Tab-separated table of C-alpha atoms in Angstrom:
chain	number	residue	atom	x	y	z
T	1436	UNK	CA	0.000	0.000	0.000
T	1437	UNK	CA	1.021	3.608	-0.553
T	1438	UNK	CA	1.030	6.054	2.375
T	1439	UNK	CA	-2.303	7.486	1.195
T	1440	UNK	CA	-3.829	3.994	0.960
T	1441	UNK	CA	-2.466	3.184	4.404
T	1442	UNK	CA	-4.087	6.288	5.916
T	1443	UNK	CA	-7.324	5.474	4.124
T	1444	UNK	CA	-7.229	2.022	5.714
T	1445	UNK	CA	-6.608	3.526	9.181
T	1446	UNK	CA	-9.311	6.183	8.850
T	1447	UNK	CA	-12.029	4.255	7.024
T	1448	UNK	CA	-11.667	0.699	8.309
T	1449	UNK	CA	-11.021	1.355	12.010
T	1450	UNK	CA	-13.337	3.117	14.477
T	1451	UNK	CA	-11.870	6.577	15.198
T	1452	UNK	CA	-13.122	8.596	18.172
T	1453	UNK	CA	-12.292	11.944	16.597
T	1454	UNK	CA	-14.615	11.155	13.711
T	1455	UNK	CA	-17.404	8.995	15.082
T	1456	UNK	CA	-17.408	9.661	18.824
T	1457	UNK	CA	-17.826	7.267	21.706
T	1458	UNK	CA	-18.644	4.163	19.648
T	1459	UNK	CA	-14.876	4.025	18.917
T	1460	UNK	CA	-13.964	4.034	22.622
T	1461	UNK	CA	-12.858	0.556	23.758
T	1462	UNK	CA	-13.417	-0.016	27.484
T	1463	UNK	CA	-10.641	-2.494	28.137
T	1464	UNK	CA	-6.977	-3.144	27.307
T	1465	UNK	CA	-7.479	-6.558	25.662
T	1466	UNK	CA	-6.853	-5.427	22.085
T	1467	UNK	CA	-3.810	-3.354	23.039
T	1468	UNK	CA	-2.267	-6.261	24.948
T	1469	UNK	CA	-2.853	-8.573	21.963
T	1470	UNK	CA	-1.134	-6.045	19.703
T	1471	UNK	CA	1.757	-5.714	22.155
T	1472	UNK	CA	2.222	-9.494	22.206
T	1473	UNK	CA	2.132	-9.599	18.408
T	1474	UNK	CA	4.901	-6.952	18.326
T	1475	UNK	CA	7.084	-8.650	20.960
T	1476	UNK	CA	5.994	-6.294	23.747
T	1477	UNK	CA	7.653	-3.020	22.685
T	1478	UNK	CA	6.059	-1.199	25.644
T	1479	UNK	CA	8.490	-2.999	27.930
T	1480	UNK	CA	11.582	-1.843	26.014
T	1481	UNK	CA	11.723	1.897	26.769
T	1482	UNK	CA	11.391	4.154	29.803
T	1483	UNK	CA	8.491	6.588	29.910
T	1484	UNK	CA	6.500	9.368	31.530
T	1485	UNK	CA	2.721	8.835	31.469
T	1486	UNK	CA	0.282	11.771	31.458
T	1487	UNK	CA	-3.486	11.915	31.984
T	1488	UNK	CA	-5.890	14.748	32.785
T	1489	UNK	CA	-8.812	16.736	31.454
T	1490	UNK	CA	-6.811	19.759	30.289
T	1491	UNK	CA	-3.117	20.416	29.887
T	1492	UNK	CA	-1.899	16.893	29.229
T	1493	UNK	CA	-0.757	17.678	25.688
T	1494	UNK	CA	0.923	20.884	26.813
T	1495	UNK	CA	2.618	19.077	29.696
T	1496	UNK	CA	3.761	16.263	27.401
T	1497	UNK	CA	5.353	18.701	24.955
T	1498	UNK	CA	6.896	20.697	27.803
T	1499	UNK	CA	8.473	17.668	29.485
T	1500	UNK	CA	9.722	16.363	26.124
T	1501	UNK	CA	11.252	19.757	25.261
T	1502	UNK	CA	13.122	19.891	28.579
T	1503	UNK	CA	14.466	16.331	28.255
T	1504	UNK	CA	15.533	17.005	24.658
T	1505	UNK	CA	17.383	20.130	25.786
T	1506	UNK	CA	19.114	18.004	28.431
T	1507	UNK	CA	20.481	15.832	25.613
T	1508	UNK	CA	18.207	12.806	25.782
T	1509	UNK	CA	16.719	10.944	22.815
T	1510	UNK	CA	13.035	11.587	23.533
T	1511	UNK	CA	9.931	9.964	22.095
T	1512	UNK	CA	6.631	11.842	22.234
T	1513	UNK	CA	3.163	10.379	21.678
T	1514	UNK	CA	0.184	12.757	21.638
T	1515	UNK	CA	-3.264	12.884	20.076
T	1516	UNK	CA	-5.152	13.938	18.099
T	1517	UNK	CA	-3.067	15.362	15.261
T	1518	UNK	CA	-3.861	18.696	13.638
T	1519	UNK	CA	-2.458	18.578	10.113
T	1520	UNK	CA	-0.696	15.278	9.600
T	1521	UNK	CA	-1.124	11.811	11.098
T	1522	UNK	CA	2.632	11.615	11.690
T	1523	UNK	CA	2.431	14.476	14.237
T	1524	UNK	CA	1.213	11.915	16.783
T	1525	UNK	CA	4.555	10.098	16.971
T	1526	UNK	CA	7.827	12.028	17.262
T	1527	UNK	CA	11.407	11.584	18.358
T	1528	UNK	CA	13.206	14.812	19.295
T	1529	UNK	CA	10.466	16.750	17.526
T	1530	UNK	CA	10.846	14.834	14.254
T	1531	UNK	CA	7.690	13.117	13.060
T	1532	UNK	CA	7.641	9.398	12.357
T	1533	UNK	CA	8.383	8.701	8.695
T	1534	UNK	CA	5.610	7.846	6.251
T	1535	UNK	CA	7.648	4.763	5.323
T	1536	UNK	CA	7.477	3.457	8.889
T	1537	UNK	CA	3.699	4.020	9.012
T	1538	UNK	CA	3.243	2.036	5.791
T	1539	UNK	CA	5.570	-0.742	6.961
T	1540	UNK	CA	3.924	-1.001	10.379
T	1541	UNK	CA	0.388	-1.267	9.019
T	1542	UNK	CA	1.531	-3.854	6.471
T	1543	UNK	CA	3.102	-5.909	9.272
T	1544	UNK	CA	0.037	-5.963	11.492
T	1545	UNK	CA	-2.719	-5.912	8.874
T	1546	UNK	CA	-3.151	-9.716	8.864
T	1547	UNK	CA	-3.931	-9.575	12.597
T	1548	UNK	CA	-6.327	-6.617	12.384
T	1549	UNK	CA	-9.231	-8.739	11.131
T	1550	UNK	CA	-8.856	-11.066	14.104
T	1551	UNK	CA	-8.171	-8.499	16.845
T	1552	UNK	CA	-10.445	-5.750	15.431
T	1553	UNK	CA	-8.655	-2.851	17.132
T	1554	UNK	CA	-9.715	0.783	17.065
T	1555	UNK	CA	-7.772	3.509	15.284
T	1556	UNK	CA	-6.350	4.675	18.620
T	1557	UNK	CA	-5.232	1.185	19.633
T	1558	UNK	CA	-3.359	0.819	16.344
T	1559	UNK	CA	-1.635	4.203	16.684
T	1560	UNK	CA	-0.565	3.464	20.269
T	1561	UNK	CA	0.919	0.154	19.136
T	1562	UNK	CA	2.652	1.926	16.248
T	1563	UNK	CA	4.174	4.533	18.583
T	1564	UNK	CA	5.424	1.955	21.068
T	1565	UNK	CA	6.903	-0.207	18.299
T	1566	UNK	CA	8.665	2.847	16.832
T	1567	UNK	CA	10.092	4.019	20.159
T	1568	UNK	CA	11.387	0.520	20.941
T	1569	UNK	CA	13.008	0.113	17.520
T	1570	UNK	CA	14.602	3.572	17.672
T	1571	UNK	CA	15.829	2.899	21.215
T	1572	UNK	CA	14.674	6.185	22.745
T	1573	UNK	CA	16.084	7.080	26.152
T	1574	UNK	CA	12.609	7.973	27.367
T	1575	UNK	CA	9.166	8.516	25.829
T	1576	UNK	CA	6.531	10.966	27.012
T	1577	UNK	CA	3.120	9.353	26.538
T	1578	UNK	CA	-0.188	11.228	26.633
T	1579	UNK	CA	-3.370	9.263	27.287
T	1580	UNK	CA	-6.316	9.568	24.954
T	1581	UNK	CA	-9.593	9.968	26.864
T	1582	UNK	CA	-9.366	8.478	30.293
T	1583	UNK	CA	-6.581	6.618	32.023
T	1584	UNK	CA	-7.577	3.331	33.583
T	1585	UNK	CA	-8.790	1.774	30.339
T	1586	UNK	CA	-6.816	3.939	27.926
T	1587	UNK	CA	-4.753	1.983	25.392
T	1588	UNK	CA	-1.562	3.693	26.572
T	1589	UNK	CA	-2.057	2.265	30.065
T	1590	UNK	CA	-0.014	-0.869	29.389
T	1591	UNK	CA	3.245	0.963	30.188
T	1592	UNK	CA	4.922	1.139	33.584
T	1593	UNK	CA	6.495	4.632	33.624
T	1594	UNK	CA	9.227	6.252	35.718
T	1595	UNK	CA	6.667	8.790	36.909
T	1596	UNK	CA	3.021	9.557	36.154
T	1597	UNK	CA	1.339	12.975	35.912
T	1598	UNK	CA	-2.344	13.790	36.292
T	1599	UNK	CA	-2.708	17.422	35.223
T	1600	UNK	CA	-6.215	18.240	36.450
T	1601	UNK	CA	-9.807	17.028	36.467
T	1602	UNK	CA	-12.744	18.793	34.838
T	1603	UNK	CA	-16.077	18.023	33.238
T	1604	UNK	CA	-15.392	16.497	29.824
T	1605	UNK	CA	-16.317	13.201	28.135
T	1606	UNK	CA	-18.768	12.590	30.977
T	1607	UNK	CA	-20.746	10.092	28.904
T	1608	UNK	CA	-17.715	7.784	29.024
T	1609	UNK	CA	-15.758	8.720	32.158
T	1610	UNK	CA	-18.508	9.548	34.655
T	1611	UNK	CA	-20.747	12.468	35.537
T	1612	UNK	CA	-19.014	13.664	38.715
T	1613	UNK	CA	-15.482	14.942	39.346
T	1614	UNK	CA	-14.645	12.073	41.688
T	1615	UNK	CA	-15.748	9.479	39.097
T	1616	UNK	CA	-13.697	11.189	36.379
T	1617	UNK	CA	-10.733	11.425	38.777
T	1618	UNK	CA	-10.952	7.687	39.458
T	1619	UNK	CA	-10.742	6.955	35.725
T	1620	UNK	CA	-7.769	9.286	35.217
T	1621	UNK	CA	-6.077	7.912	38.352
T	1622	UNK	CA	-6.121	4.502	36.699
T	1623	UNK	CA	-2.656	5.350	35.332
T	1624	UNK	CA	-1.221	5.165	38.873
T	1625	UNK	CA	0.978	2.044	39.053
T	1626	UNK	CA	2.469	0.021	41.898
T	1627	UNK	CA	5.424	1.872	43.440
T	1628	UNK	CA	5.507	4.483	40.624
T	1629	UNK	CA	5.486	8.118	41.864
T	1630	UNK	CA	2.557	10.205	40.656
T	1631	UNK	CA	2.425	13.986	40.354
T	1632	UNK	CA	-0.975	15.674	40.784
T	1633	UNK	CA	-0.995	19.000	38.961
T	1634	UNK	CA	-4.149	20.339	40.579
T	1635	UNK	CA	-6.308	18.984	43.377
T	1636	UNK	CA	-9.885	19.802	44.217
T	1637	UNK	CA	-11.907	18.850	47.325
T	1638	UNK	CA	-13.743	16.210	45.260
T	1639	UNK	CA	-10.639	14.711	43.644
T	1640	UNK	CA	-7.917	14.812	46.345
T	1641	UNK	CA	-9.300	11.854	48.374
T	1642	UNK	CA	-9.584	9.770	45.191
T	1643	UNK	CA	-5.952	10.351	44.233
T	1644	UNK	CA	-4.730	9.766	47.776
T	1645	UNK	CA	-6.619	6.489	48.138
T	1646	UNK	CA	-5.562	5.049	44.780
T	1647	UNK	CA	-1.937	6.104	45.362
T	1648	UNK	CA	-2.016	4.473	48.797
T	1649	UNK	CA	-3.500	1.276	47.358
T	1650	UNK	CA	-0.598	1.138	44.901
T	1651	UNK	CA	2.064	2.146	47.427
T	1652	UNK	CA	2.861	5.014	45.071
T	1653	UNK	CA	4.396	8.255	46.318
T	1654	UNK	CA	1.934	11.090	45.659
T	1655	UNK	CA	3.504	14.470	44.817
T	1656	UNK	CA	1.305	17.570	44.770
T	1657	UNK	CA	2.648	20.116	42.316
T	1658	UNK	CA	3.492	23.469	43.823
T	1659	UNK	CA	4.200	26.837	42.258
T	1660	UNK	CA	6.967	26.680	39.632
T	1661	UNK	CA	10.342	28.145	40.546
T	1662	UNK	CA	11.767	28.776	37.093
T	1663	UNK	CA	11.212	31.497	34.527
T	1664	UNK	CA	10.347	31.362	30.840
T	1665	UNK	CA	10.999	34.071	28.269
T	1666	UNK	CA	8.438	36.226	26.453
T	1667	UNK	CA	4.645	35.931	26.522
T	1668	UNK	CA	3.696	32.848	28.529
T	1669	UNK	CA	0.210	31.621	27.597
T	1670	UNK	CA	-2.089	30.911	30.524
T	1671	UNK	CA	-2.425	27.259	29.530
T	1672	UNK	CA	1.327	26.826	30.026
T	1673	UNK	CA	1.453	28.803	33.282
T	1674	UNK	CA	-1.217	26.528	34.733
T	1675	UNK	CA	0.851	23.437	33.900
T	1676	UNK	CA	4.314	24.654	34.911
T	1677	UNK	CA	4.049	23.279	38.457
T	1678	UNK	CA	3.221	19.781	37.247
T	1679	UNK	CA	5.941	19.860	34.593
T	1680	UNK	CA	8.556	20.990	37.125
T	1681	UNK	CA	7.500	18.334	39.639
T	1682	UNK	CA	7.870	15.580	37.026
T	1683	UNK	CA	11.342	16.825	36.082
T	1684	UNK	CA	12.328	17.063	39.764
T	1685	UNK	CA	11.240	13.463	40.304
T	1686	UNK	CA	13.234	12.295	37.280
T	1687	UNK	CA	16.289	14.158	38.610
T	1688	UNK	CA	15.778	12.453	41.966
T	1689	UNK	CA	15.859	9.125	40.119
T	1690	UNK	CA	19.165	9.995	38.460
T	1691	UNK	CA	18.231	11.709	35.204
T	1692	UNK	CA	20.510	14.673	34.508
T	1693	UNK	CA	18.519	17.869	33.879
T	1694	UNK	CA	19.692	21.371	34.836
T	1695	UNK	CA	17.614	24.460	35.607
T	1696	UNK	CA	18.929	25.948	32.331
T	1697	UNK	CA	17.592	22.894	30.465
T	1698	UNK	CA	14.171	23.577	31.985
T	1699	UNK	CA	14.009	27.273	31.061
T	1700	UNK	CA	15.502	26.747	27.583
T	1701	UNK	CA	13.277	23.775	26.891
T	1702	UNK	CA	10.081	25.561	27.840
T	1703	UNK	CA	11.049	28.751	25.990
T	1704	UNK	CA	11.646	26.717	22.818
T	1705	UNK	CA	8.770	24.279	23.204
T	1706	UNK	CA	7.238	24.938	19.765
T	1707	UNK	CA	10.517	24.616	17.851
T	1708	UNK	CA	11.743	21.611	19.844
T	1709	UNK	CA	8.596	19.490	19.773
T	1710	UNK	CA	6.466	20.881	16.947
T	1711	UNK	CA	3.667	21.921	19.296
T	1712	UNK	CA	0.811	23.384	17.259
T	1713	UNK	CA	-2.571	24.895	17.916
T	1714	UNK	CA	-2.027	26.026	21.493
T	1715	UNK	CA	-2.157	29.794	21.707
T	1716	UNK	CA	-0.529	29.802	18.268
T	1717	UNK	CA	-0.123	33.282	16.768
T	1718	UNK	CA	-1.125	33.256	13.077
T	1719	UNK	CA	-0.751	36.990	12.329
T	1720	UNK	CA	0.403	40.005	14.327
T	1721	UNK	CA	-1.862	42.707	12.886
T	1722	UNK	CA	-4.576	42.100	13.679
T	1723	UNK	CA	-3.329	39.660	16.318
T	1724	UNK	CA	-4.851	36.318	15.302
T	1725	UNK	CA	-4.557	33.354	17.659
T	1726	UNK	CA	-5.611	29.722	17.155
T	1727	UNK	CA	-6.124	27.482	20.160
T	1728	UNK	CA	-7.554	23.959	20.418
T	1729	UNK	CA	-9.246	24.507	23.809
T	1730	UNK	CA	-12.663	22.882	23.681
T	1731	UNK	CA	-14.091	22.406	27.172
T	1732	UNK	CA	-15.223	24.816	29.881
T	1733	UNK	CA	-12.053	24.790	31.977
T	1734	UNK	CA	-9.700	25.216	29.032
T	1735	UNK	CA	-11.811	27.863	27.319
T	1736	UNK	CA	-12.212	29.882	30.514
T	1737	UNK	CA	-8.428	30.233	30.843
T	1738	UNK	CA	-8.090	31.051	27.148
T	1739	UNK	CA	-10.866	33.661	27.144
T	1740	UNK	CA	-9.424	35.366	30.223
T	1741	UNK	CA	-6.035	35.755	28.569
T	1742	UNK	CA	-7.272	37.033	25.211
T	1743	UNK	CA	-9.591	39.540	26.900
T	1744	UNK	CA	-6.613	40.814	28.897
T	1745	UNK	CA	-4.499	41.037	25.725
T	1746	UNK	CA	-7.110	42.688	23.505
T	1747	UNK	CA	-7.118	46.493	23.476
T	1748	UNK	CA	-9.771	46.695	20.754
T	1749	UNK	CA	-12.632	44.484	19.590
T	1750	UNK	CA	-12.496	40.712	20.090
T	1751	UNK	CA	-13.534	38.638	17.065
T	1752	UNK	CA	-14.368	35.058	18.045
T	1753	UNK	CA	-14.325	32.334	15.380
T	1754	UNK	CA	-15.943	29.358	17.080
T	1755	UNK	CA	-16.952	25.821	16.107
T	1756	UNK	CA	-17.557	22.644	18.082
T	1757	UNK	CA	-18.753	19.021	17.942
T	1758	UNK	CA	-22.181	17.434	18.290
T	1759	UNK	CA	-21.630	15.704	21.636
T	1760	UNK	CA	-20.653	18.830	23.577
T	1761	UNK	CA	-22.778	20.417	26.323
T	1762	UNK	CA	-22.813	24.024	25.121
T	1763	UNK	CA	-24.674	25.931	27.849
T	1764	UNK	CA	-21.708	26.037	30.288
T	1765	UNK	CA	-19.450	27.145	27.409
T	1766	UNK	CA	-21.812	29.875	26.223
T	1767	UNK	CA	-22.046	31.114	29.803
T	1768	UNK	CA	-18.330	31.986	29.790
T	1769	UNK	CA	-18.172	33.569	26.320
T	1770	UNK	CA	-16.425	36.970	26.394
T	1771	UNK	CA	-18.932	39.793	26.546
T	1772	UNK	CA	-19.362	41.990	23.444
T	1773	UNK	CA	-17.259	39.743	21.190
T	1774	UNK	CA	-18.115	39.680	17.489
T	1775	UNK	CA	-18.982	36.034	16.801
T	1776	UNK	CA	-18.319	34.035	13.638
T	1777	UNK	CA	-19.895	30.565	13.919
T	1778	UNK	CA	-18.153	27.871	11.906
T	1779	UNK	CA	-17.669	24.102	11.628
T	1780	UNK	CA	-15.057	21.563	10.619
T	1781	UNK	CA	-15.551	18.926	7.936
T	1782	UNK	CA	-15.436	15.862	10.247
T	1783	UNK	CA	-18.668	13.869	10.780
T	1784	UNK	CA	-18.724	14.785	14.495
T	1785	UNK	CA	-18.826	18.518	13.737
T	1786	UNK	CA	-21.895	20.399	14.942
T	1787	UNK	CA	-23.431	21.988	11.843
T	1788	UNK	CA	-22.985	25.721	11.854
T	1789	UNK	CA	-26.716	26.422	11.461
T	1790	UNK	CA	-27.508	24.372	14.584
T	1791	UNK	CA	-24.669	26.079	16.467
T	1792	UNK	CA	-26.089	29.477	15.527
T	1793	UNK	CA	-29.574	28.455	16.708
T	1794	UNK	CA	-28.188	27.321	20.054
T	1795	UNK	CA	-26.260	30.578	20.265
T	1796	UNK	CA	-29.432	32.596	19.724
T	1797	UNK	CA	-31.087	30.679	22.562
T	1798	UNK	CA	-28.339	32.186	24.758
T	1799	UNK	CA	-28.802	35.689	23.325
T	1800	UNK	CA	-25.689	35.442	21.157
T	1801	UNK	CA	-25.827	36.457	17.517
T	1802	UNK	CA	-23.147	35.668	14.970
T	1803	UNK	CA	-22.497	35.178	11.286
T	1804	UNK	CA	-22.337	31.635	9.898
T	1805	UNK	CA	-19.506	30.173	7.810
T	1806	UNK	CA	-19.258	26.528	6.790
T	1807	UNK	CA	-15.496	26.921	6.325
T	1808	UNK	CA	-13.199	28.170	9.088
T	1809	UNK	CA	-10.902	29.962	6.650
T	1810	UNK	CA	-13.849	31.934	5.266
T	1811	UNK	CA	-14.773	32.881	8.823
T	1812	UNK	CA	-11.212	34.057	9.516
T	1813	UNK	CA	-11.140	35.973	6.221
T	1814	UNK	CA	-14.345	37.813	7.144
T	1815	UNK	CA	-13.148	38.552	10.666
T	1816	UNK	CA	-9.851	39.885	9.291
T	1817	UNK	CA	-11.657	42.147	6.827
T	1818	UNK	CA	-13.672	43.721	9.641
T	1819	UNK	CA	-10.922	43.897	12.260
T	1820	UNK	CA	-8.909	47.002	13.107
T	1821	UNK	CA	-5.164	46.709	13.718
T	1822	UNK	CA	-5.616	46.700	17.521
T	1823	UNK	CA	-8.394	44.072	17.459
T	1824	UNK	CA	-7.839	40.404	18.291
T	1825	UNK	CA	-9.158	37.389	16.366
T	1826	UNK	CA	-9.437	34.096	18.267
T	1827	UNK	CA	-10.086	30.790	16.502
T	1828	UNK	CA	-11.136	28.055	18.936
T	1829	UNK	CA	-13.761	25.591	20.215
T	1830	UNK	CA	-12.602	22.400	18.550
T	1831	UNK	CA	-9.363	20.681	17.625
T	1832	UNK	CA	-10.882	19.966	14.223
T	1833	UNK	CA	-11.755	23.605	13.533
T	1834	UNK	CA	-8.188	24.661	14.325
T	1835	UNK	CA	-6.809	21.778	12.225
T	1836	UNK	CA	-8.496	23.206	9.129
T	1837	UNK	CA	-6.911	26.657	9.451
T	1838	UNK	CA	-4.857	26.889	6.243
T	1839	UNK	CA	-2.142	29.141	7.729
T	1840	UNK	CA	-1.441	26.911	10.746
């Protein structure tokens, strides 16, 4: 198969959460373990850091990887979903996995796919682990998909785990209360493996403490960060600095060699080092246009607060989302007096722009409708003054379709 045929096989033949929603979510590790056995258990052949959480896990993964790269280590990085290219999901020292490896891997396991019937995510996790083992990375930073306990990545035994925070997202699969969601995320806590908790709440702290105790795992509560970064530090990164620093401190305690200069340089160069995209990413300077993949209440609240503080003129909000999202809490935190441009992505899960506009009107919010995000941005740019700010957000898939990203 060619690379394009291989991607078509992955996208069309395997259930993919990003496209079809929760019917792609597999609630056990059976398929992943079968794939691991088929591949001679690559997950046991490299050291790792494992990250779960509602918000900030991707940011934290990229931050930790950037620091370890700066310290001179050969660092694997597995994150999801991708924005522009499938190969973004699997990197070593910021370099994406080759298309040739993707084709070869799928060809190797294709005979077993019919029998095992894995999901898209299970296949990509297996691909990442096989790649990291073959390339003999010093350490891999692994981000969970949805939950933790039953997430396909949860077959690894890391050096340290990180749970960034807990918020209301994917409640139809993870539970409808913070303590239930926390219990699912805390499923990444392993026997005798230290776990860093980036943020604790009254509802979640007892859950983490109990599960850590059951696993005889040292529980580390992240404090305020002690190091500095250069330039504008987006709020999403500030919120995760304590957890990132605590993970690095634990690795240093275990014998990994990382200096304070490695930390500050790594975080300051996070985009260049790891290829981080779509998180407070500046597209143009005048008017200031920012794209950000935040898509739930907690993440959007932080994002909105920062752009409102930055904007000296009118805020233009280009917003699209997915069908299975509870919108009332999100609409309740929309910036006041923003000019709204409703839009949608082209994935099947996208909420159609007309329906989004209707729901907006029910919350006394009027906006123009655009079926294409780039048309929405073009219209916002035409109306914006030089001191205005344009924000593109609401869905990973909306941001992924921004042509200038």
